[in-house]
Coordinates of C-alpha atoms and ligand atoms in Angstrom, one line a residue:
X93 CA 0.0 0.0 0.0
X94 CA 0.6 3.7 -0.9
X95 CA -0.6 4.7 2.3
X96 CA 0.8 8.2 3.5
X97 CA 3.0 8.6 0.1
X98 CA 3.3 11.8 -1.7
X99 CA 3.5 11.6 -5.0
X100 CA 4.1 14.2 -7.8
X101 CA 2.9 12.8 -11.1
X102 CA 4.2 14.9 -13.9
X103 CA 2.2 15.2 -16.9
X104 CA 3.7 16.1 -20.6
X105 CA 2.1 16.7 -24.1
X106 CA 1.4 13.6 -25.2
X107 CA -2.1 11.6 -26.3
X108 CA -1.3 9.3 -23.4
X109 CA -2.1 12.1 -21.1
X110 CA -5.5 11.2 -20.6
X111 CA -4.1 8.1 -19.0
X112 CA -2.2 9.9 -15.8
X113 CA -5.9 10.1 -14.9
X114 CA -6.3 6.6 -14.4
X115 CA -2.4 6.6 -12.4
X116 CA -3.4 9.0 -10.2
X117 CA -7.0 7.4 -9.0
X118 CA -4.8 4.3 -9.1
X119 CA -2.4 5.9 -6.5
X120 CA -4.7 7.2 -4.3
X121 CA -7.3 3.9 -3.6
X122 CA -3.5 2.8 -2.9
X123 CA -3.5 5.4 -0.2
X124 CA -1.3 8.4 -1.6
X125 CA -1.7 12.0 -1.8
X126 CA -1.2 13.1 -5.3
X127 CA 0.0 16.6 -6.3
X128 CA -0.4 17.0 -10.1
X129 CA 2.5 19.0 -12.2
X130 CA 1.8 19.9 -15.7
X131 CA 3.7 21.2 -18.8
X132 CA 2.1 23.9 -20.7
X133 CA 1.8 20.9 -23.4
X134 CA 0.4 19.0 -21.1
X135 CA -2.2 21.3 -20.4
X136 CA -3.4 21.1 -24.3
X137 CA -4.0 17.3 -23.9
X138 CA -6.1 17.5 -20.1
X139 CA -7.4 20.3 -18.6
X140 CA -6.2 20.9 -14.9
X141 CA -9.6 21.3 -13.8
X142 CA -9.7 17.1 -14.0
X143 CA -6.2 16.8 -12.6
X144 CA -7.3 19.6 -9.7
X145 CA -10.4 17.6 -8.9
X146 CA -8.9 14.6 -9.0
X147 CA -6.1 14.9 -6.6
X148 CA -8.0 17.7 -4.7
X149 CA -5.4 20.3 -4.9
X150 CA -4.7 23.2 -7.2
X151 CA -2.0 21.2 -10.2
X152 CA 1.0 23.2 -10.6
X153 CA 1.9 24.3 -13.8
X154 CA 3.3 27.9 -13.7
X155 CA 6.7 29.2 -11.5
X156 CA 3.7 31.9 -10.1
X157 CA 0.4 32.6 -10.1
X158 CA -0.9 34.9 -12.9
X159 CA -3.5 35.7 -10.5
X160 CA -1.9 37.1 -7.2
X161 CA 2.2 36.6 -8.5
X162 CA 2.3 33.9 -5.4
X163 CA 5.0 31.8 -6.1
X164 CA 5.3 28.1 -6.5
X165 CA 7.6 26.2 -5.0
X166 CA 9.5 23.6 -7.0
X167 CA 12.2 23.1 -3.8
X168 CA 9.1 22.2 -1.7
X169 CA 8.0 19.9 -4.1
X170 CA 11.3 18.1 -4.3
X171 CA 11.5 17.9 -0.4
X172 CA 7.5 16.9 0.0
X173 CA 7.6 14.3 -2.3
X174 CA 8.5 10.5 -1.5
X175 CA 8.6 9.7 -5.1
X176 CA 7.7 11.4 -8.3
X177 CA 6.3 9.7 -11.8
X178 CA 6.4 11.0 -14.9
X179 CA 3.6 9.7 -17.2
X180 CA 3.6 10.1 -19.9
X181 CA 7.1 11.3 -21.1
X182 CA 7.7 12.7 -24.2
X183 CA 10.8 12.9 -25.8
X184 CA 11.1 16.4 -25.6
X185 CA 10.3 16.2 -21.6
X186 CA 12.8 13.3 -21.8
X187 CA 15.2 15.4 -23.4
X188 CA 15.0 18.7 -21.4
X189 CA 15.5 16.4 -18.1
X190 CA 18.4 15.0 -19.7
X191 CA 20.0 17.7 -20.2
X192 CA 18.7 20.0 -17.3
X193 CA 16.8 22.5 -19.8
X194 CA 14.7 23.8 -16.8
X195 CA 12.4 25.9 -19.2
X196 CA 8.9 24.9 -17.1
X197 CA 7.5 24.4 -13.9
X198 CA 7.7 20.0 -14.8
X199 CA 11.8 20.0 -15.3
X200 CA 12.1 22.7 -12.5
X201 CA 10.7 20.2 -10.2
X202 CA 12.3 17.4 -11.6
X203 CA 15.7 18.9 -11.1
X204 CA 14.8 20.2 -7.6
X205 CA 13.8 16.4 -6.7
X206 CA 15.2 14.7 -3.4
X207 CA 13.0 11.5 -4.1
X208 CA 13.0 8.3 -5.9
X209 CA 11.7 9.4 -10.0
X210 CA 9.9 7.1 -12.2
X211 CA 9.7 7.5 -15.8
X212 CA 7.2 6.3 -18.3
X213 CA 7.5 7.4 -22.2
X214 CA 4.9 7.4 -24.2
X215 CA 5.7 8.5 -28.0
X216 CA 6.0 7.3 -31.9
X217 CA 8.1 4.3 -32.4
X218 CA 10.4 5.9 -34.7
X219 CA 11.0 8.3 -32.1
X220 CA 11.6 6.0 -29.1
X221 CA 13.9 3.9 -30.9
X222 CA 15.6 7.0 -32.3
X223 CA 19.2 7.0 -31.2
X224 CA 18.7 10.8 -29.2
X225 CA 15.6 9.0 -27.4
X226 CA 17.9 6.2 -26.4
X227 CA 20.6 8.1 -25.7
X228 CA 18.9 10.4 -23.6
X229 CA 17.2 7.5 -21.3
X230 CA 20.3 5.9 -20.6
X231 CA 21.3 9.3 -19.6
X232 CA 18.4 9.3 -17.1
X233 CA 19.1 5.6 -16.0
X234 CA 22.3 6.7 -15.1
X235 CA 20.9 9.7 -12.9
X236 CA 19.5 6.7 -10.9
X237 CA 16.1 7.4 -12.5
X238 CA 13.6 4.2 -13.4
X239 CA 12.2 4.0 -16.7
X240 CA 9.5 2.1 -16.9
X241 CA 9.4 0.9 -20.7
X242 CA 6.3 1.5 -23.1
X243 CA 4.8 -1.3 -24.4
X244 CA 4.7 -2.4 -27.6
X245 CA 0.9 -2.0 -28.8
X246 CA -0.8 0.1 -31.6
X247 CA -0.2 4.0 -31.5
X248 CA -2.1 7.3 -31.7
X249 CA -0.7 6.8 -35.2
X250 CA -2.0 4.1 -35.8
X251 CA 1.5 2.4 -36.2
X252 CA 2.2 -1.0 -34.3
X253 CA 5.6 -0.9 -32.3
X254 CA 7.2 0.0 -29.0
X255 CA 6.5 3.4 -27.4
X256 CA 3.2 2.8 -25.7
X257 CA 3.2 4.0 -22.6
X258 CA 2.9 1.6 -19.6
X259 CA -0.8 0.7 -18.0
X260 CA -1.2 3.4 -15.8
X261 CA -2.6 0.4 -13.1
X262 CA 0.7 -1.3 -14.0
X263 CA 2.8 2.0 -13.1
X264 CA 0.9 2.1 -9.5
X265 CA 1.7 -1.4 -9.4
X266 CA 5.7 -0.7 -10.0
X267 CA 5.7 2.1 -7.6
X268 CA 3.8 0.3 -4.8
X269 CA 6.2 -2.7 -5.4
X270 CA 9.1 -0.4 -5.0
X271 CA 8.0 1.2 -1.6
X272 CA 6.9 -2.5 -0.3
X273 CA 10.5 -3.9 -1.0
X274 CA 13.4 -2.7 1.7
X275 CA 15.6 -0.5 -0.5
X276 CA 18.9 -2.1 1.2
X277 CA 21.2 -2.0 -2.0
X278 CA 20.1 1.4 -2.9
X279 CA 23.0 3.7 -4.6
X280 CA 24.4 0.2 -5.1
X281 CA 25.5 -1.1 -8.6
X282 CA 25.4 -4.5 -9.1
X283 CA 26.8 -6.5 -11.7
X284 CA 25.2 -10.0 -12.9
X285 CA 25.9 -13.0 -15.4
X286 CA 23.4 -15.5 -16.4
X287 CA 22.4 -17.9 -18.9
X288 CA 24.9 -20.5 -21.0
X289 CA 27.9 -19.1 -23.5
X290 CA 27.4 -20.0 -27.1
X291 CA 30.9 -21.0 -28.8
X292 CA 31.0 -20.8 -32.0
X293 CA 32.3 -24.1 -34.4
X294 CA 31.1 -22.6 -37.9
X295 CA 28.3 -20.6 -39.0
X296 CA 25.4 -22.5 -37.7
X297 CA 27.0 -25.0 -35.0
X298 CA 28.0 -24.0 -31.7
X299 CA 28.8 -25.9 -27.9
X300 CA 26.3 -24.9 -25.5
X301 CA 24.9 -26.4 -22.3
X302 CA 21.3 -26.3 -20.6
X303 CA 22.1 -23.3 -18.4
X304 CA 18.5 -21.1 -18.7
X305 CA 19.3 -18.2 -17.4
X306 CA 16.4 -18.4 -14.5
X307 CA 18.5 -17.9 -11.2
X308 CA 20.7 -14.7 -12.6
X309 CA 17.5 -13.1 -13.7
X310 CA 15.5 -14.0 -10.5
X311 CA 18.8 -12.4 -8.8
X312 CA 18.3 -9.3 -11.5
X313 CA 15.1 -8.3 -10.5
X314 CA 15.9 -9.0 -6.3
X315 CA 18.9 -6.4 -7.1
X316 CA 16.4 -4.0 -8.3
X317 CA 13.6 -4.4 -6.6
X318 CA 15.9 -3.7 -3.5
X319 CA 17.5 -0.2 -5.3
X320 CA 20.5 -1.2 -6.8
X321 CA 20.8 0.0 -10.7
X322 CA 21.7 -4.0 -12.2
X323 CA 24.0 -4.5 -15.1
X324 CA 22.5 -8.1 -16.2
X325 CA 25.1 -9.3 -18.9
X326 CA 23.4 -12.3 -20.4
X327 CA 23.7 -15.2 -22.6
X328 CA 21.8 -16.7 -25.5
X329 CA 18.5 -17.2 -23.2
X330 CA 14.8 -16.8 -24.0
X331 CA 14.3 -14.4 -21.1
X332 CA 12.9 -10.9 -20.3
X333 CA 13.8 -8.4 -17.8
X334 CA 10.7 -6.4 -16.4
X335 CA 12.3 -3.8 -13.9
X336 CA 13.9 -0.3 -15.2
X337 CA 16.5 -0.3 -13.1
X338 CA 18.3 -3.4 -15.0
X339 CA 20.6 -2.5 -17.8
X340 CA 20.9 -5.8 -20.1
X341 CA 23.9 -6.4 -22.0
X342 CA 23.4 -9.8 -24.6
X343 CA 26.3 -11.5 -25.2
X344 CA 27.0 -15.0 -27.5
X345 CA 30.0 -15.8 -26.4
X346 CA 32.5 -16.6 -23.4
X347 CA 34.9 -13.9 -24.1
X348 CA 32.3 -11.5 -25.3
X349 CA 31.0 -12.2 -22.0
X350 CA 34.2 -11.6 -20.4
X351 CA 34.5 -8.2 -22.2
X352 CA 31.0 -7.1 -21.3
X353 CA 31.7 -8.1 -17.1
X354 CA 35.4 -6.4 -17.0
X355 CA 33.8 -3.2 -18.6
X356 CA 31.1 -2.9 -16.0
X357 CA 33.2 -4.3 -13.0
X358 CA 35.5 -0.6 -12.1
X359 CA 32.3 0.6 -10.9
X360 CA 30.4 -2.1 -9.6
X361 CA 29.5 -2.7 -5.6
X362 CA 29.5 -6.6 -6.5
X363 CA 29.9 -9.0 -9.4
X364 CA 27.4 -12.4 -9.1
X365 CA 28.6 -14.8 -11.4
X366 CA 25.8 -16.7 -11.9
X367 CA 26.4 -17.4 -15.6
X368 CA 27.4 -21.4 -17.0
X369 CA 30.5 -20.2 -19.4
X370 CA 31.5 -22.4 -21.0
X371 CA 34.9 -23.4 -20.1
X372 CA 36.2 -24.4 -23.5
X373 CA 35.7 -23.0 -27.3
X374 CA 36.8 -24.1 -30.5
X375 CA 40.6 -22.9 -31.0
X376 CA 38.9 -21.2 -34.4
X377 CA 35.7 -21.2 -35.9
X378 CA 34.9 -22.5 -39.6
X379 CA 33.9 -19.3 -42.0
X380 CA 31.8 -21.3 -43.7
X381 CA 29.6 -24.4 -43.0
X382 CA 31.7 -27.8 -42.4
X383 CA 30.2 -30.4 -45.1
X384 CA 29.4 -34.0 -43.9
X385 CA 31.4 -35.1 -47.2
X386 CA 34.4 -34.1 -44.7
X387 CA 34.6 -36.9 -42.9
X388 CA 35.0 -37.3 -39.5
X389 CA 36.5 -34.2 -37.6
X390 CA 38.3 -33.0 -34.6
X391 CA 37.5 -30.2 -32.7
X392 CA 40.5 -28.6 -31.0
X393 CA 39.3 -26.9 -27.9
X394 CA 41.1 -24.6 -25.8
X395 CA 40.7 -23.0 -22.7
X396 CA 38.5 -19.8 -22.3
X397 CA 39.2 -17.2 -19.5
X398 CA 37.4 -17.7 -16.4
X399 CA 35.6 -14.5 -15.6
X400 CA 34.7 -15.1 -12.0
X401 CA 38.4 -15.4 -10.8
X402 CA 39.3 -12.4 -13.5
X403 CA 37.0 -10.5 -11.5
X404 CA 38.1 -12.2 -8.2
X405 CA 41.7 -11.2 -8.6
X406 CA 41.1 -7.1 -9.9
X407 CA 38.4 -6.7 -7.1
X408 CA 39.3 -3.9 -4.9
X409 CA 38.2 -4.0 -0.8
X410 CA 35.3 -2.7 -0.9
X411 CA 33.9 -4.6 -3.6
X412 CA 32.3 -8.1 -3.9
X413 CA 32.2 -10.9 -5.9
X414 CA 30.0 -14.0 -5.8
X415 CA 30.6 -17.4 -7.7
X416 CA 28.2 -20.6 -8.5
X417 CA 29.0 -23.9 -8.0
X418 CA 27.2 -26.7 -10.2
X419 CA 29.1 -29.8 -9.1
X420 CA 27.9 -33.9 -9.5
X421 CA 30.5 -35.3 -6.4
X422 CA 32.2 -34.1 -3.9
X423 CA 30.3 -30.7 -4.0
X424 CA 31.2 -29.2 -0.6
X425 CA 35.5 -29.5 -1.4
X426 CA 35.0 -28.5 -4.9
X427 CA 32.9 -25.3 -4.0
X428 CA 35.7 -24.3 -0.9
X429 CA 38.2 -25.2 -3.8
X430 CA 36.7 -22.3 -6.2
X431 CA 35.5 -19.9 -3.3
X432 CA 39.9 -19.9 -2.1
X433 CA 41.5 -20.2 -5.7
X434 CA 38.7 -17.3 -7.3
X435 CA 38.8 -15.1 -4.4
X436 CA 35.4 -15.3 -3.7
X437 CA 32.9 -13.7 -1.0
X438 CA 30.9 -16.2 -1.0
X439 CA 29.9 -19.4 -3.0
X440 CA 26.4 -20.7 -3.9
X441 CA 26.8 -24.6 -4.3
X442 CA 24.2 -26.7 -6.1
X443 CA 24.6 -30.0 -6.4
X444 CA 22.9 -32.1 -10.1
X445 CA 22.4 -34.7 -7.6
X446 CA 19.4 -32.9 -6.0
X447 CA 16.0 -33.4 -7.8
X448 CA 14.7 -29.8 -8.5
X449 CA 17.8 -28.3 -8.2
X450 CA 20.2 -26.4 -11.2
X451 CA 19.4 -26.3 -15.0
X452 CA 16.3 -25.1 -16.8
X453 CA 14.3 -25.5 -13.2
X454 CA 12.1 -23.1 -11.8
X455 CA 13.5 -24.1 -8.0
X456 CA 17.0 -24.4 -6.7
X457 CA 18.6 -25.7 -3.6
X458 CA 21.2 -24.0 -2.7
X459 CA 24.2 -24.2 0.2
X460 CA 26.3 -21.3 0.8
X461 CA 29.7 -21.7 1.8
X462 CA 32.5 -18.9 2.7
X463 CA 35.6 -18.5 4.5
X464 CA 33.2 -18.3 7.9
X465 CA 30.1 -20.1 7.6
X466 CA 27.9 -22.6 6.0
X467 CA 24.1 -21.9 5.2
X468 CA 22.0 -24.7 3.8
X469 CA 18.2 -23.8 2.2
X470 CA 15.5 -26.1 1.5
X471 CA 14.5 -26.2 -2.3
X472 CA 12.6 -23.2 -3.2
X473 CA 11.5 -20.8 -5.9
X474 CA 14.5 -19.8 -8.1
X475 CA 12.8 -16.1 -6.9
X476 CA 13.4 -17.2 -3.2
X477 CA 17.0 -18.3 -3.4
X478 CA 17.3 -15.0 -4.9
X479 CA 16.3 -13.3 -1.9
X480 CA 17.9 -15.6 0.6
X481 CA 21.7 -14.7 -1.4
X482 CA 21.1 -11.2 -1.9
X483 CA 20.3 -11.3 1.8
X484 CA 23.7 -13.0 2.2
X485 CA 25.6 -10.2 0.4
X486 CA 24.1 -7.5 1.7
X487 CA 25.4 -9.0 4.8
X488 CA 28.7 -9.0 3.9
X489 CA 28.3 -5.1 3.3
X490 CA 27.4 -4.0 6.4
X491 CA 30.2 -7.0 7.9
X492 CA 32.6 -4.5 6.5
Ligands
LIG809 O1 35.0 -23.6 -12.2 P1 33.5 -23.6 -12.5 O2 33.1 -23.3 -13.9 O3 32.7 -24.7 -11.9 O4 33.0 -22.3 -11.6 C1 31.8 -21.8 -11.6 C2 31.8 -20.4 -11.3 O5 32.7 -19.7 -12.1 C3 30.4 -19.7 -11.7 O6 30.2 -18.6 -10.8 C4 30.7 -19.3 -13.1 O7 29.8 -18.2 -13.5 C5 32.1 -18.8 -13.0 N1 32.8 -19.0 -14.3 C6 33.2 -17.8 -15.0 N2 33.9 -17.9 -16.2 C7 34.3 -19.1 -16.6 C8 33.9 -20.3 -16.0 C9 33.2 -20.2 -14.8 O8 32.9 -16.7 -14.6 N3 35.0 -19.2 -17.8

């Protein structure tokens, strides 16, 4: 529940504007208060007479009142507010914020902002996937801001793609979520691998393995439903991330992989190497298709760099870095073996013996070994483990 929250929605020119009104009702059977901030766009789309009666105060639109030159407070604004939505976002709202063009009363307040923002685009598709758009939002993302991505659906256009803005009962839903969760990694940047490696023989042959990529995005969305901003770097895998805060990287290959991690590492809080890389690739792959009429083959495999102990052996104090453990005997000596010569925090073992437990499933049983201690779960939701590890690193935070 919303209960006692203050929210500033911020409204923009766009068709989607008839939506906020649905947000805001949505927000305050949730139990906000709801103070309503307009552009002069905006204003062309819904009238603040709805917005005013809605949220039963005057909306905020101008830096004074025409009326009686009273001034309005943006500062206040930023210091009343627990969090602030945008919805809908245009591009040129998008833009202006990006670049701190504080030309009305909306980016005034936006820059003034002590509190969590949300931001939900709504625009063309041409002009969400155009490279200033994108550009601009990973700008925002990296002023901690959430962007909560459009939908694809048909537009005021009438063109199908990408740039719908969010279900306004959807956005409630995200900001609700995000004041339920404890925000114990927040300002934290967390860096993830998941899913298998693809490496490559020829053009249409590769070695893989089963690896699904279900625990590292479980441990994706835990990151940033708890405030940390989440690079996920990911392998081939048919899985989507739904929260803004997670930055996903696809990668094919174990040293693309590699390349991807060591880029975001320098300013990572903690690495969780949760990915199943492969530890071999073809010494070269074929340019074209390898016929049949061939014959038989050999493969020559050769070593590829292991990422978590790359990572283990650059880490500085204050950061940490978490390995997996998949083993089929003598899982606890193998795990304490990795955690020592990978220079680990911490381990999560799982053993193939367990039914339920590591590829492809949608549960895990997990023990977690480090220098000090020993923590064995029941099998549980892939979602659960998440929590229960994330729970064990932010431990080692505050240890330190
Ligand atoms: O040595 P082993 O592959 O069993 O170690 C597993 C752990 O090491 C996992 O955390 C996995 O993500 C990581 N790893 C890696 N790079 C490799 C091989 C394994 O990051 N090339």
């Amino acid at each position: 529940m919303l209960k006692g929250k203050h929210i500033v929605v911020g409204i923009t020119g766009s068709i989607a504007a008839y939506k906020a009104c649905t947000l805001i009702r949505a927000l305050i059977k949730k139990g906000a208060e709801v103070q309503a901030v307009i552009t002069p766009a905006g204003k062309e789309f819904i009238t603040p007479v709805t917005l005013s009666t809605l949220t039963s105060k005057p909306v905020v639109s101008e830096f004074f009142s025409r009326r009686d030159g009273s001034w309005h407070s943006h500062v206040d604004l930023g210091l009343w507010a627990d969090a602030m939505v945008i919805a809908p976002a245009t591009a040129s709202t998008i833009g202006k914020m990006a670049h701190g063009v504080a030309d009305n009363m909306l980016v005034t307040t936006y820059l003034s902002m002590k509190a969590p923002v949300f931001i939900a685009p709504a625009m063309d598709l041409d002009m969400y996937a155009h490279p200033a758009t994108q550009r601009n939002l990973d700008i925002l993302k990296t002023y901690g801001n959430r962007i909560i991505e459009p939908a694809e659906g048909e537009l005021a256009s009438h063109l199908i793609g990408k740039g719908r803005m969010e279900e306004p009962e959807r956005i409630a839903e995200i900001i609700e979520a995000f004041f339920a969760t404890r925000q114990d990694l927040a300002g934290k940047h967390i860096l993830i691998t998941a899913g298998p490696t693809y490496e490559r023989i020829d053009p249409v042959r590769f070695i893989g393995n089963y690896s699904s990529g279900k625990m590292g995005f479980a441990l994706a969305e835990e990151c940033a439903a708890r405030g940390a901003q989440v690079t996920l770097v990911a392998g081939p895998v048919q899985m989507q991330t739904r929260h803004p805060a997670i930055r996903r990287i696809d990668v094919e290959t174990a040293a693309e992989m590699l390349s991807a991690a060591a880029g975001a590492f320098p300013t990572a809080d903690a690495a969780i190497l949760c990915a199943a890389v492969a530890d071999f690739t073809p010494d070269h792959a074929a340019i074209s298709k390898i016929k049949r009429e061939r014959g038989e083959q050999t493969l020559r495999l050769v070593p590829t760099q292991d990422i978590a102990a790359t990572l283990g052996a650059a880490k500085r104090p204050e950061q940490r870095v978490v390995g997996f453990a998949l083993e089929t005997d003598n899982e606890e000596s193998h795990a304490r073996e990795k955690l020592a010569r990978k220079h680990l925090d911490f381990i999560v073992l799982n053993s193939l013996r367990d039914a339920g437990a590591g590829f492809r499933c949608d549960t895990n049983k997990v023990t977690i070994l480090s220098a000090q201690e020993e923590k064995k779960f029941p099998l549980k939701a892939k979602s659960e483990v998440a929590k229960d590890i994330i729970d064990t690193l932010c431990q080692t935070f505050a240890d330190c």
